[in-house]
Amino acid sequence: MIPVQGLAGTRVAVLGLGRSGLVAARALAAGGAVPLCWDDNPAAREKAEGEGFACVDLKRAGFEGIARLIVSPGIPHLYPDPNPVVAAALEAGVPVDNDIGLFFQSFATRDWDGFDISPRVVAVTGSNGKSTTSALIHHILEQVGRPCQLAGNIGRGVLDLDPAIDGEVVVLELSSYQTDLARSLTPDVAVFTNLSPDHLDRHHGLGGYFAAKRRLFAEGGPDRAVIGVDEAEGRFLAGQLTEGPTDDRVIRISVAQKLTGPGWQVFARKGFLSEYRKGKQVGSIDLRGVAGLPGAHNHQNACAAYAACRTLGLAPKVIEAAFHSFGGLPHRSQTIAEKDGVRFVNDSKATNVDSAAKALAAFSNIRWICGGLEKEGGLGGLAGATGGVRKAYVIGREAAGFAMQLDVEAEVCGDMATAVARAVAEAEAGDVVLLAPAAASFDQYDSFERRGDDFAAQVAKQLG
């Protein structure tokens, strides 16, 4: 655990007692603060009280004598409307923060004075690929024997990490919900994978969404910034951070173009990753045989992870070897079965149109299982992305309406069991049965993980 520094002897309110909130309360107490907790869920309050924390209805108690309010990521603080507790704190002039802010203000300690190599933080954000990129960086570090931990929006809560040891690297995946509110954001290396429309209601549009991501770079001034430049926002961000074409503190990455110039670039084209510095190629990796990173979208993840690891001093050949032992993440282009020449791939994490389009681009002869809770913006972004689809099998409560928007043959199946059964019945050798929903899961499942697990279970049932 990372004890919170700077709040000893103060009362700190904690709103939301899920994974991050309860850990924040523990870390605050470990640092000498007095947490006052609240969650509208009685079961969550009961669990906190079982650990000895006081639970107080913050809507009624007010904020007199409160030093700070710590808010869990799922609770809105501005758009579409601030939570009443957050609004009350702001009205009272009480600073609002989250566990990410507490982590960055508390991670460094006096113990570091005795280290030979100071610990470092690599923080990854973006619309798509941040989980795979974070896990891949962590995997590479593990393979070379570098002490490391993985946390944030993946794995453990940030304050649940162990205190750093000499030379350790902490890899954090950070969502826009987390970067938007954190009062302290000071990573050593910050990574921006890409940007596509998502969470627009929470951020009041694409501009607010990008602004939340941008805070990771603008607030803390990382030593190195790895920036995906295949969208206008990434190019703008790279331009804001750089002092000029030769400034190698900014590493531009791409899977859409060859990057040239005197700076530092990493790009992938036709399955080959290339690193250029000062106009000369200094590294190259053939990604075509890396089973855990299929498709252009995963090649972008590989470029981002490669660049981040190069800033940490790792050699290209070492990184390449680690790529080949990376198994991928569950629910992200994950091959779960193969039988009679048919491959079954679980990409339940493709919860928006852009990520689904990237999943579709990675395969051909696709039996596509899609549908769910449609996100703002519709399905127009799939135009031109379905050339490899033989047929779509649509699930979700609004499956008929979803199917009508597709430009391929589509069968309304409604539920996962029916969709998998129909896809298996019609699949031929060389086909890929791909779950890439292009929609949220919450109309039928409580998470994309549950949706992916159901897909895997139905595939296992059909294959016997």
Tab-separated table of C-alpha atoms in Angstrom:
chain	number	residue	atom	x	y	z
A	1	MET	CA	0.000	0.000	0.000
A	2	ILE	CA	1.075	3.600	-0.698
A	3	PRO	CA	0.306	5.644	2.460
A	4	VAL	CA	-1.068	9.056	1.513
A	5	GLN	CA	1.309	11.904	2.317
A	6	GLY	CA	0.416	15.481	3.154
A	7	LEU	CA	-2.971	14.898	4.789
A	8	ALA	CA	-2.025	13.530	8.211
A	9	GLY	CA	-4.314	14.774	10.960
A	10	THR	CA	-7.016	15.979	8.566
A	11	ARG	CA	-10.477	14.680	7.824
A	12	VAL	CA	-10.879	13.526	4.223
A	13	ALA	CA	-14.217	12.566	2.660
A	14	VAL	CA	-14.305	9.552	0.347
A	15	LEU	CA	-17.236	9.244	-2.059
A	16	GLY	CA	-17.711	5.824	-3.673
A	17	LEU	CA	-16.458	2.652	-1.999
A	18	GLY	CA	-15.709	0.390	-4.923
A	19	ARG	CA	-12.215	-0.897	-5.612
A	20	SER	CA	-10.468	2.470	-5.793
A	21	GLY	CA	-12.512	4.182	-3.081
A	22	LEU	CA	-12.011	1.594	-0.380
A	23	VAL	CA	-8.297	1.362	-1.144
A	24	ALA	CA	-8.090	5.168	-0.964
A	25	ALA	CA	-9.675	5.086	2.494
A	26	ARG	CA	-7.101	2.516	3.644
A	27	ALA	CA	-4.213	4.536	2.205
A	28	LEU	CA	-5.482	7.742	3.801
A	29	ALA	CA	-5.719	6.041	7.181
A	30	ALA	CA	-2.233	4.573	6.734
A	31	GLY	CA	-0.940	8.107	6.150
A	32	GLY	CA	-2.557	9.471	9.305
A	33	ALA	CA	-5.692	11.030	7.814
A	34	VAL	CA	-9.224	10.346	9.083
A	35	PRO	CA	-11.445	9.060	6.226
A	36	LEU	CA	-15.178	9.805	6.271
A	37	CYS	CA	-16.760	7.448	3.757
A	38	TRP	CA	-19.996	7.273	1.816
A	39	ASP	CA	-21.557	5.102	-0.876
A	40	ASP	CA	-25.236	4.945	-1.805
A	41	ASN	CA	-24.921	1.153	-1.825
A	42	PRO	CA	-25.601	-0.218	1.700
A	43	ALA	CA	-23.464	-3.315	1.028
A	44	ALA	CA	-20.457	-1.117	0.186
A	45	ARG	CA	-20.972	0.903	3.373
A	46	GLU	CA	-21.257	-2.265	5.422
A	47	LYS	CA	-17.944	-3.519	4.039
A	48	ALA	CA	-16.218	-0.234	4.873
A	49	GLU	CA	-17.687	-0.172	8.363
A	50	GLY	CA	-16.482	-3.743	8.815
A	51	GLU	CA	-12.968	-2.424	8.323
A	52	GLY	CA	-13.507	0.246	10.954
A	53	PHE	CA	-14.212	3.240	8.699
A	54	ALA	CA	-16.853	5.774	9.653
A	55	CYS	CA	-19.615	6.130	7.052
A	56	VAL	CA	-21.340	9.514	6.944
A	57	ASP	CA	-24.023	10.675	4.530
A	58	LEU	CA	-22.025	13.439	2.883
A	59	LYS	CA	-25.135	14.936	1.290
A	60	ARG	CA	-26.420	15.834	4.759
A	61	ALA	CA	-23.277	16.217	6.852
A	62	GLY	CA	-21.757	19.123	4.959
A	63	PHE	CA	-18.067	19.875	4.453
A	64	GLU	CA	-17.052	21.961	7.442
A	65	GLY	CA	-13.623	20.790	8.606
A	66	ILE	CA	-13.084	18.561	5.570
A	67	ALA	CA	-9.671	18.949	3.885
A	68	ARG	CA	-10.443	17.175	0.622
A	69	LEU	CA	-13.067	15.078	-1.165
A	70	ILE	CA	-11.841	11.922	-2.930
A	71	VAL	CA	-14.179	10.776	-5.701
A	72	SER	CA	-14.310	7.378	-7.419
A	73	PRO	CA	-13.945	7.472	-11.224
A	74	GLY	CA	-17.510	6.464	-12.071
A	75	ILE	CA	-19.022	9.451	-10.239
A	76	PRO	CA	-19.544	12.572	-12.422
A	77	HIS	CA	-17.984	15.763	-11.116
A	78	LEU	CA	-18.982	18.202	-13.880
A	79	TYR	CA	-20.837	16.723	-16.868
A	80	PRO	CA	-23.543	15.789	-17.607
A	81	ASP	CA	-24.328	17.013	-14.061
A	82	PRO	CA	-22.108	16.961	-10.986
A	83	ASN	CA	-22.975	14.516	-8.262
A	84	PRO	CA	-24.719	16.447	-5.438
A	85	VAL	CA	-21.924	15.615	-2.995
A	86	VAL	CA	-19.289	16.909	-5.414
A	87	ALA	CA	-21.353	20.042	-6.028
A	88	ALA	CA	-21.600	20.640	-2.283
A	89	ALA	CA	-17.848	20.236	-1.832
A	90	LEU	CA	-17.103	22.694	-4.611
A	91	GLU	CA	-19.614	25.160	-3.180
A	92	ALA	CA	-17.837	24.908	0.172
A	93	GLY	CA	-14.429	25.459	-1.440
A	94	VAL	CA	-13.209	21.950	-0.620
A	95	PRO	CA	-10.685	20.560	-3.159
A	96	VAL	CA	-11.923	17.540	-5.116
A	97	ASP	CA	-9.418	14.833	-6.067
A	98	ASN	CA	-9.193	11.109	-6.826
A	99	ASP	CA	-6.922	8.198	-6.012
A	100	ILE	CA	-4.643	9.000	-8.966
A	101	GLY	CA	-3.940	12.452	-7.559
A	102	LEU	CA	-3.258	10.953	-4.126
A	103	PHE	CA	-0.868	8.432	-5.683
A	104	PHE	CA	1.234	11.018	-7.482
A	105	GLN	CA	1.517	13.220	-4.381
A	106	SER	CA	2.516	10.218	-2.235
A	107	PHE	CA	4.581	7.836	-4.391
A	108	ALA	CA	8.030	9.382	-3.829
A	109	THR	CA	9.447	8.936	-0.309
A	110	ARG	CA	12.619	9.693	1.648
A	111	ASP	CA	13.699	6.093	1.062
A	112	TRP	CA	14.462	7.018	-2.526
A	113	ASP	CA	17.488	9.017	-1.334
A	114	GLY	CA	19.280	5.713	-0.837
A	115	PHE	CA	18.372	4.196	-4.226
A	116	ASP	CA	20.898	3.844	-7.030
A	117	ILE	CA	18.137	4.264	-9.645
A	118	SER	CA	15.047	6.318	-8.856
A	119	PRO	CA	11.718	4.567	-9.512
A	120	ARG	CA	9.820	5.755	-12.568
A	121	VAL	CA	6.164	5.940	-13.591
A	122	VAL	CA	4.944	5.200	-17.118
A	123	ALA	CA	1.343	6.346	-17.593
A	124	VAL	CA	-0.719	5.284	-20.622
A	125	THR	CA	-3.927	6.883	-21.851
A	126	GLY	CA	-5.946	7.068	-25.091
A	127	SER	CA	-9.259	5.813	-26.442
A	128	ASN	CA	-8.229	2.354	-27.608
A	129	GLY	CA	-5.319	0.086	-26.881
A	130	LYS	CA	-4.273	1.535	-23.534
A	131	SER	CA	-4.880	-1.727	-21.643
A	132	THR	CA	-2.885	-3.813	-24.116
A	133	THR	CA	-0.127	-1.196	-24.300
A	134	SER	CA	0.130	-1.008	-20.503
A	135	ALA	CA	0.159	-4.791	-20.120
A	136	LEU	CA	2.721	-5.126	-22.912
A	137	ILE	CA	5.098	-2.607	-21.311
A	138	HIS	CA	4.743	-4.441	-18.005
A	139	HIS	CA	5.354	-7.799	-19.707
A	140	ILE	CA	8.514	-6.540	-21.430
A	141	LEU	CA	9.877	-5.215	-18.139
A	142	GLU	CA	9.127	-8.526	-16.429
A	143	GLN	CA	10.896	-10.446	-19.194
A	144	VAL	CA	14.093	-8.426	-18.767
A	145	GLY	CA	14.016	-8.780	-14.990
A	146	ARG	CA	13.255	-5.138	-14.216
A	147	PRO	CA	11.193	-4.733	-11.029
A	148	CYS	CA	7.767	-3.429	-12.045
A	149	GLN	CA	4.117	-3.142	-11.043
A	150	LEU	CA	0.943	-2.632	-13.103
A	151	ALA	CA	-2.087	-0.709	-11.846
A	152	GLY	CA	-4.722	1.955	-12.507
A	153	ASN	CA	-7.564	1.147	-14.854
A	154	ILE	CA	-6.111	-2.357	-15.152
A	155	GLY	CA	-5.264	-4.728	-12.331
A	156	ARG	CA	-4.786	-3.151	-8.918
A	157	GLY	CA	-5.849	0.227	-7.644
A	158	VAL	CA	-2.916	2.653	-7.669
A	159	LEU	CA	-2.804	3.106	-3.897
A	160	ASP	CA	-2.797	-0.668	-3.442
A	161	LEU	CA	0.673	-0.884	-5.004
A	162	ASP	CA	3.657	-1.801	-2.882
A	163	PRO	CA	6.073	1.031	-2.031
A	164	ALA	CA	8.662	1.316	-4.771
A	165	ILE	CA	12.051	-0.383	-4.613
A	166	ASP	CA	15.343	0.602	-6.218
A	167	GLY	CA	15.020	0.910	-9.999
A	168	GLU	CA	11.349	-0.088	-10.142
A	169	VAL	CA	8.960	0.979	-12.903
A	170	VAL	CA	5.243	1.440	-12.211
A	171	VAL	CA	3.028	1.175	-15.298
A	172	LEU	CA	-0.370	2.864	-15.017
A	173	GLU	CA	-3.303	2.637	-17.388
A	174	LEU	CA	-5.344	5.808	-16.940
A	175	SER	CA	-8.814	6.497	-18.313
A	176	SER	CA	-10.186	9.947	-19.093
A	177	TYR	CA	-12.291	9.686	-15.927
A	178	GLN	CA	-9.066	9.366	-13.926
A	179	THR	CA	-6.942	11.985	-15.679
A	180	ASP	CA	-9.768	14.540	-15.726
A	181	LEU	CA	-9.923	14.986	-11.957
A	182	ALA	CA	-6.487	14.119	-10.535
A	183	ARG	CA	-4.885	17.174	-8.900
A	184	SER	CA	-1.387	15.726	-9.308
A	185	LEU	CA	-0.237	14.109	-12.570
A	186	THR	CA	3.544	13.721	-12.778
A	187	PRO	CA	4.538	10.605	-14.768
A	188	ASP	CA	8.114	10.237	-16.009
A	189	VAL	CA	6.880	8.824	-19.329
A	190	ALA	CA	3.395	9.558	-20.672
A	191	VAL	CA	1.821	7.651	-23.586
A	192	PHE	CA	-1.101	8.743	-25.781
A	193	THR	CA	-2.271	5.913	-28.045
A	194	ASN	CA	-5.064	7.492	-30.110
A	195	LEU	CA	-8.364	9.329	-29.867
A	196	SER	CA	-11.846	8.410	-31.061
A	197	PRO	CA	-15.280	9.527	-29.792
A	198	ASP	CA	-16.131	7.906	-26.445
A	199	HIS	CA	-17.647	8.988	-23.105
A	200	LEU	CA	-18.890	12.148	-24.813
A	201	ASP	CA	-21.730	12.729	-22.337
A	202	ARG	CA	-19.296	12.580	-19.411
A	203	HIS	CA	-16.956	15.136	-20.997
A	204	HIS	CA	-19.525	17.326	-22.785
A	205	GLY	CA	-18.263	16.421	-26.240
A	206	LEU	CA	-15.086	15.398	-28.029
A	207	GLY	CA	-13.224	18.550	-27.043
A	208	GLY	CA	-13.772	17.904	-23.355
A	209	TYR	CA	-12.793	14.262	-23.800
A	210	PHE	CA	-9.514	15.247	-25.458
A	211	ALA	CA	-8.895	17.884	-22.796
A	212	ALA	CA	-9.177	15.194	-20.101
A	213	LYS	CA	-6.564	13.068	-21.874
A	214	ARG	CA	-4.313	16.071	-22.518
A	215	ARG	CA	-4.057	16.822	-18.781
A	216	LEU	CA	-1.701	13.849	-18.356
A	217	PHE	CA	0.839	15.694	-20.499
A	218	ALA	CA	0.092	19.333	-19.735
A	219	GLU	CA	-0.180	19.165	-15.935
A	220	GLY	CA	2.893	17.139	-15.058
A	221	GLY	CA	5.410	17.743	-17.837
A	222	PRO	CA	6.710	14.181	-18.355
A	223	ASP	CA	10.369	13.706	-19.263
A	224	ARG	CA	9.287	11.776	-22.368
A	225	ALA	CA	5.993	11.769	-24.247
A	226	VAL	CA	5.007	8.983	-26.654
A	227	ILE	CA	2.272	10.342	-28.918
A	228	GLY	CA	0.137	8.555	-31.516
A	229	VAL	CA	-0.134	11.002	-34.414
A	230	ASP	CA	-2.643	9.231	-36.654
A	231	GLU	CA	-5.401	11.641	-35.569
A	232	ALA	CA	-5.425	15.424	-35.590
A	233	GLU	CA	-5.577	15.566	-31.786
A	234	GLY	CA	-2.376	13.534	-31.439
A	235	ARG	CA	-0.551	15.721	-33.941
A	236	PHE	CA	-1.756	18.814	-32.088
A	237	LEU	CA	-0.631	17.395	-28.733
A	238	ALA	CA	2.813	16.482	-30.097
A	239	GLY	CA	3.146	19.983	-31.518
A	240	GLN	CA	2.267	21.552	-28.182
A	241	LEU	CA	4.874	19.524	-26.303
A	242	THR	CA	7.828	19.811	-28.654
A	243	GLU	CA	10.370	22.628	-28.884
A	244	GLY	CA	11.130	21.847	-32.523
A	245	PRO	CA	11.759	19.079	-35.084
A	246	THR	CA	14.892	17.786	-33.315
A	247	ASP	CA	13.328	17.636	-29.839
A	248	ASP	CA	13.511	13.939	-28.955
A	249	ARG	CA	11.555	14.321	-25.730
A	250	VAL	CA	8.497	13.676	-27.927
A	251	ILE	CA	8.361	10.321	-29.709
A	252	ARG	CA	5.764	10.195	-32.468
A	253	ILE	CA	4.220	6.831	-33.356
A	254	SER	CA	2.033	5.791	-36.302
A	255	VAL	CA	0.532	2.848	-38.141
A	256	ALA	CA	-0.844	5.016	-40.958
A	257	GLN	CA	2.322	6.532	-42.381
A	258	LYS	CA	6.081	6.445	-42.507
A	259	LEU	CA	7.369	9.116	-40.144
A	260	THR	CA	10.354	11.139	-41.254
A	261	GLY	CA	12.392	14.007	-39.896
A	262	PRO	CA	15.259	14.649	-37.495
A	263	GLY	CA	13.355	13.724	-34.342
A	264	TRP	CA	12.456	10.376	-32.751
A	265	GLN	CA	9.796	8.269	-34.491
A	266	VAL	CA	8.428	4.741	-34.275
A	267	PHE	CA	6.017	3.479	-36.914
A	268	ALA	CA	4.666	0.205	-38.319
A	269	ARG	CA	3.870	-0.446	-41.977
A	270	LYS	CA	2.954	-3.753	-43.609
A	271	GLY	CA	3.741	-5.597	-40.401
A	272	PHE	CA	7.203	-4.124	-39.791
A	273	LEU	CA	7.999	-1.812	-36.882
A	274	SER	CA	10.745	0.744	-37.508
A	275	GLU	CA	12.481	3.172	-35.171
A	276	TYR	CA	14.147	6.290	-36.581
A	277	ARG	CA	16.294	8.828	-34.747
A	278	LYS	CA	17.935	11.849	-36.336
A	279	GLY	CA	16.798	10.623	-39.745
A	280	LYS	CA	18.419	7.188	-39.448
A	281	GLN	CA	16.868	3.792	-38.739
A	282	VAL	CA	18.116	2.377	-35.449
A	283	GLY	CA	15.724	-0.533	-34.897
A	284	SER	CA	13.299	-2.843	-36.710
A	285	ILE	CA	10.964	-5.686	-35.711
A	286	ASP	CA	8.894	-8.030	-37.899
A	287	LEU	CA	5.506	-8.054	-36.150
A	288	ARG	CA	3.803	-10.437	-38.551
A	289	GLY	CA	4.721	-13.509	-36.516
A	290	VAL	CA	3.830	-12.048	-33.112
A	291	ALA	CA	0.719	-14.083	-32.295
A	292	GLY	CA	-0.341	-11.971	-29.326
A	293	LEU	CA	-0.479	-8.739	-31.350
A	294	PRO	CA	-2.599	-9.335	-34.477
A	295	GLY	CA	-3.713	-6.512	-36.768
A	296	ALA	CA	-2.791	-2.876	-37.302
A	297	HIS	CA	-4.392	-1.719	-34.052
A	298	ASN	CA	-2.144	-4.053	-32.081
A	299	HIS	CA	0.821	-2.924	-34.127
A	300	GLN	CA	0.050	0.583	-32.878
A	301	ASN	CA	0.093	-0.798	-29.332
A	302	ALA	CA	3.433	-2.441	-30.107
A	303	CYS	CA	4.856	0.882	-31.354
A	304	ALA	CA	3.729	2.665	-28.182
A	305	ALA	CA	5.117	-0.011	-25.860
A	306	TYR	CA	8.363	-0.223	-27.835
A	307	ALA	CA	8.861	3.539	-27.644
A	308	ALA	CA	8.142	3.660	-23.915
A	309	CYS	CA	10.586	0.831	-23.229
A	310	ARG	CA	13.261	2.478	-25.367
A	311	THR	CA	12.996	5.566	-23.136
A	312	LEU	CA	13.742	3.236	-20.217
A	313	GLY	CA	16.966	2.079	-21.878
A	314	LEU	CA	15.897	-1.316	-23.246
A	315	ALA	CA	17.490	-2.575	-26.476
A	316	PRO	CA	15.389	-3.361	-29.579
A	317	LYS	CA	16.314	-7.060	-29.601
A	318	VAL	CA	15.289	-7.447	-25.971
A	319	ILE	CA	11.935	-5.828	-26.675
A	320	GLU	CA	11.423	-8.000	-29.763
A	321	ALA	CA	12.001	-11.192	-27.786
A	322	ALA	CA	9.455	-10.106	-25.183
A	323	PHE	CA	6.873	-9.352	-27.905
A	324	HIS	CA	6.892	-13.008	-28.939
A	325	SER	CA	6.106	-14.245	-25.418
A	326	PHE	CA	3.201	-11.832	-24.929
A	327	GLY	CA	-0.063	-13.741	-24.866
A	328	GLY	CA	-2.406	-10.772	-25.189
A	329	LEU	CA	-5.155	-9.750	-22.808
A	330	PRO	CA	-8.489	-11.470	-22.206
A	331	HIS	CA	-11.339	-10.013	-24.292
A	332	ARG	CA	-8.929	-8.166	-26.616
A	333	SER	CA	-8.336	-9.971	-29.933
A	334	GLN	CA	-8.059	-13.140	-27.859
A	335	THR	CA	-8.134	-16.439	-29.741
A	336	ILE	CA	-10.176	-18.745	-27.522
A	337	ALA	CA	-10.590	-21.794	-29.791
A	338	GLU	CA	-9.854	-23.274	-33.221
A	339	LYS	CA	-11.644	-26.228	-34.754
A	340	ASP	CA	-11.954	-27.579	-38.302
A	341	GLY	CA	-10.147	-24.560	-39.678
A	342	VAL	CA	-12.428	-22.023	-37.911
A	343	ARG	CA	-10.876	-19.572	-35.478
A	344	PHE	CA	-12.874	-18.032	-32.601
A	345	VAL	CA	-11.740	-14.611	-31.405
A	346	ASN	CA	-13.023	-12.726	-28.361
A	347	ASP	CA	-12.710	-8.935	-28.659
A	348	SER	CA	-15.498	-8.025	-26.253
A	349	LYS	CA	-13.466	-4.945	-25.242
A	350	ALA	CA	-14.327	-3.459	-28.683
A	351	THR	CA	-17.066	-1.410	-27.044
A	352	ASN	CA	-17.065	1.456	-29.542
A	353	VAL	CA	-17.177	1.804	-33.313
A	354	ASP	CA	-13.508	2.685	-33.723
A	355	SER	CA	-12.194	-0.296	-31.764
A	356	ALA	CA	-14.577	-2.644	-33.582
A	357	ALA	CA	-13.395	-1.315	-36.947
A	358	LYS	CA	-9.811	-2.013	-35.941
A	359	ALA	CA	-10.709	-5.544	-34.873
A	360	LEU	CA	-12.459	-6.159	-38.209
A	361	ALA	CA	-9.389	-4.935	-40.078
A	362	ALA	CA	-7.226	-7.573	-38.392
A	363	PHE	CA	-9.020	-10.556	-39.951
A	364	SER	CA	-10.748	-11.758	-43.119
A	365	ASN	CA	-13.668	-14.142	-43.769
A	366	ILE	CA	-15.373	-12.906	-40.623
A	367	ARG	CA	-18.547	-14.215	-39.003
A	368	TRP	CA	-19.129	-11.091	-36.945
A	369	ILE	CA	-21.035	-11.136	-33.644
A	370	CYS	CA	-21.934	-7.554	-32.760
A	371	GLY	CA	-24.520	-5.381	-31.036
A	372	GLY	CA	-25.418	-4.148	-27.584
A	373	LEU	CA	-26.039	-0.733	-26.093
A	374	GLU	CA	-25.297	1.631	-28.965
A	375	LYS	CA	-23.097	4.615	-28.124
A	376	GLU	CA	-23.585	8.235	-29.098
A	377	GLY	CA	-22.652	8.898	-32.714
A	378	GLY	CA	-24.224	5.789	-34.239
A	379	LEU	CA	-22.482	3.246	-36.425
A	380	GLY	CA	-21.386	5.516	-39.234
A	381	GLY	CA	-17.742	4.983	-38.308
A	382	LEU	CA	-18.013	1.376	-39.499
A	383	ALA	CA	-18.474	2.483	-43.104
A	384	GLY	CA	-15.746	0.916	-45.198
A	385	ALA	CA	-14.569	-1.321	-42.347
A	386	THR	CA	-16.735	-4.362	-43.060
A	387	GLY	CA	-15.119	-5.594	-46.280
A	388	GLY	CA	-13.879	-8.766	-44.607
A	389	VAL	CA	-17.267	-9.634	-43.068
A	390	ARG	CA	-19.178	-12.543	-44.554
A	391	LYS	CA	-22.155	-12.108	-42.241
A	392	ALA	CA	-23.130	-10.334	-39.017
A	393	TYR	CA	-25.011	-11.972	-36.146
A	394	VAL	CA	-26.551	-9.216	-34.028
A	395	ILE	CA	-27.233	-9.407	-30.286
A	396	GLY	CA	-28.707	-6.949	-27.801
A	397	ARG	CA	-32.103	-5.653	-26.831
A	398	GLU	CA	-32.151	-3.346	-29.846
A	399	ALA	CA	-30.672	-5.908	-32.226
A	400	ALA	CA	-33.120	-5.211	-35.063
A	401	GLY	CA	-32.348	-1.487	-35.108
A	402	PHE	CA	-28.625	-2.181	-34.875
A	403	ALA	CA	-28.768	-4.650	-37.777
A	404	MET	CA	-30.569	-2.169	-40.014
A	405	GLN	CA	-27.571	0.197	-39.816
A	406	LEU	CA	-25.041	-2.360	-41.049
A	407	ASP	CA	-23.881	-2.540	-44.660
A	408	VAL	CA	-23.456	-6.329	-44.625
A	409	GLU	CA	-25.829	-9.287	-44.468
A	410	ALA	CA	-27.089	-9.412	-40.903
A	411	GLU	CA	-29.168	-11.855	-38.887
A	412	VAL	CA	-31.000	-10.678	-35.783
A	413	CYS	CA	-30.127	-13.191	-33.061
A	414	GLY	CA	-30.900	-11.277	-29.880
A	415	ASP	CA	-28.740	-13.227	-27.466
A	416	MET	CA	-25.225	-14.653	-27.429
A	417	ALA	CA	-26.277	-18.299	-27.401
A	418	THR	CA	-28.274	-17.900	-30.614
A	419	ALA	CA	-25.565	-15.826	-32.308
A	420	VAL	CA	-22.791	-18.295	-31.569
A	421	ALA	CA	-24.928	-21.263	-32.593
A	422	ARG	CA	-25.824	-19.649	-35.926
A	423	ALA	CA	-22.223	-18.578	-36.608
A	424	VAL	CA	-20.869	-22.051	-35.846
A	425	ALA	CA	-23.502	-23.673	-38.033
A	426	GLU	CA	-22.583	-21.512	-41.027
A	427	ALA	CA	-18.808	-21.167	-40.556
A	428	GLU	CA	-16.456	-22.826	-43.021
A	429	ALA	CA	-12.738	-23.612	-42.907
A	430	GLY	CA	-10.789	-20.348	-43.071
A	431	ASP	CA	-13.515	-18.320	-41.340
A	432	VAL	CA	-13.058	-16.310	-38.144
A	433	VAL	CA	-15.958	-16.064	-35.703
A	434	LEU	CA	-15.265	-12.681	-34.136
A	435	LEU	CA	-16.987	-11.038	-31.197
A	436	ALA	CA	-16.387	-7.296	-31.685
A	437	PRO	CA	-19.624	-5.694	-30.452
A	438	ALA	CA	-19.084	-2.006	-31.387
A	439	ALA	CA	-21.363	-1.267	-28.427
A	440	ALA	CA	-21.480	-1.241	-24.651
A	441	SER	CA	-22.571	-4.378	-22.819
A	442	PHE	CA	-24.939	-2.919	-20.254
A	443	ASP	CA	-28.199	-3.816	-21.982
A	444	GLN	CA	-27.530	-7.524	-21.328
A	445	TYR	CA	-24.355	-7.785	-19.193
A	446	ASP	CA	-22.865	-5.823	-16.317
A	447	SER	CA	-19.441	-5.620	-18.000
A	448	PHE	CA	-17.656	-6.369	-21.253
A	449	GLU	CA	-15.803	-9.122	-19.372
A	450	ARG	CA	-19.062	-10.929	-18.613
A	451	ARG	CA	-20.052	-10.606	-22.263
A	452	GLY	CA	-16.733	-12.071	-23.383
A	453	ASP	CA	-16.993	-14.884	-20.866
A	454	ASP	CA	-20.457	-15.740	-22.183
A	455	PHE	CA	-19.097	-15.822	-25.736
A	456	ALA	CA	-16.334	-18.204	-24.661
A	457	ALA	CA	-18.810	-20.399	-22.792
A	458	GLN	CA	-21.173	-20.594	-25.774
A	459	VAL	CA	-18.301	-21.420	-28.129
A	460	ALA	CA	-17.169	-24.214	-25.812
A	461	LYS	CA	-20.731	-25.520	-25.661
A	462	GLN	CA	-21.087	-25.530	-29.456
A	463	LEU	CA	-17.711	-27.180	-30.051
A	464	GLY	CA	-18.436	-29.868	-27.499
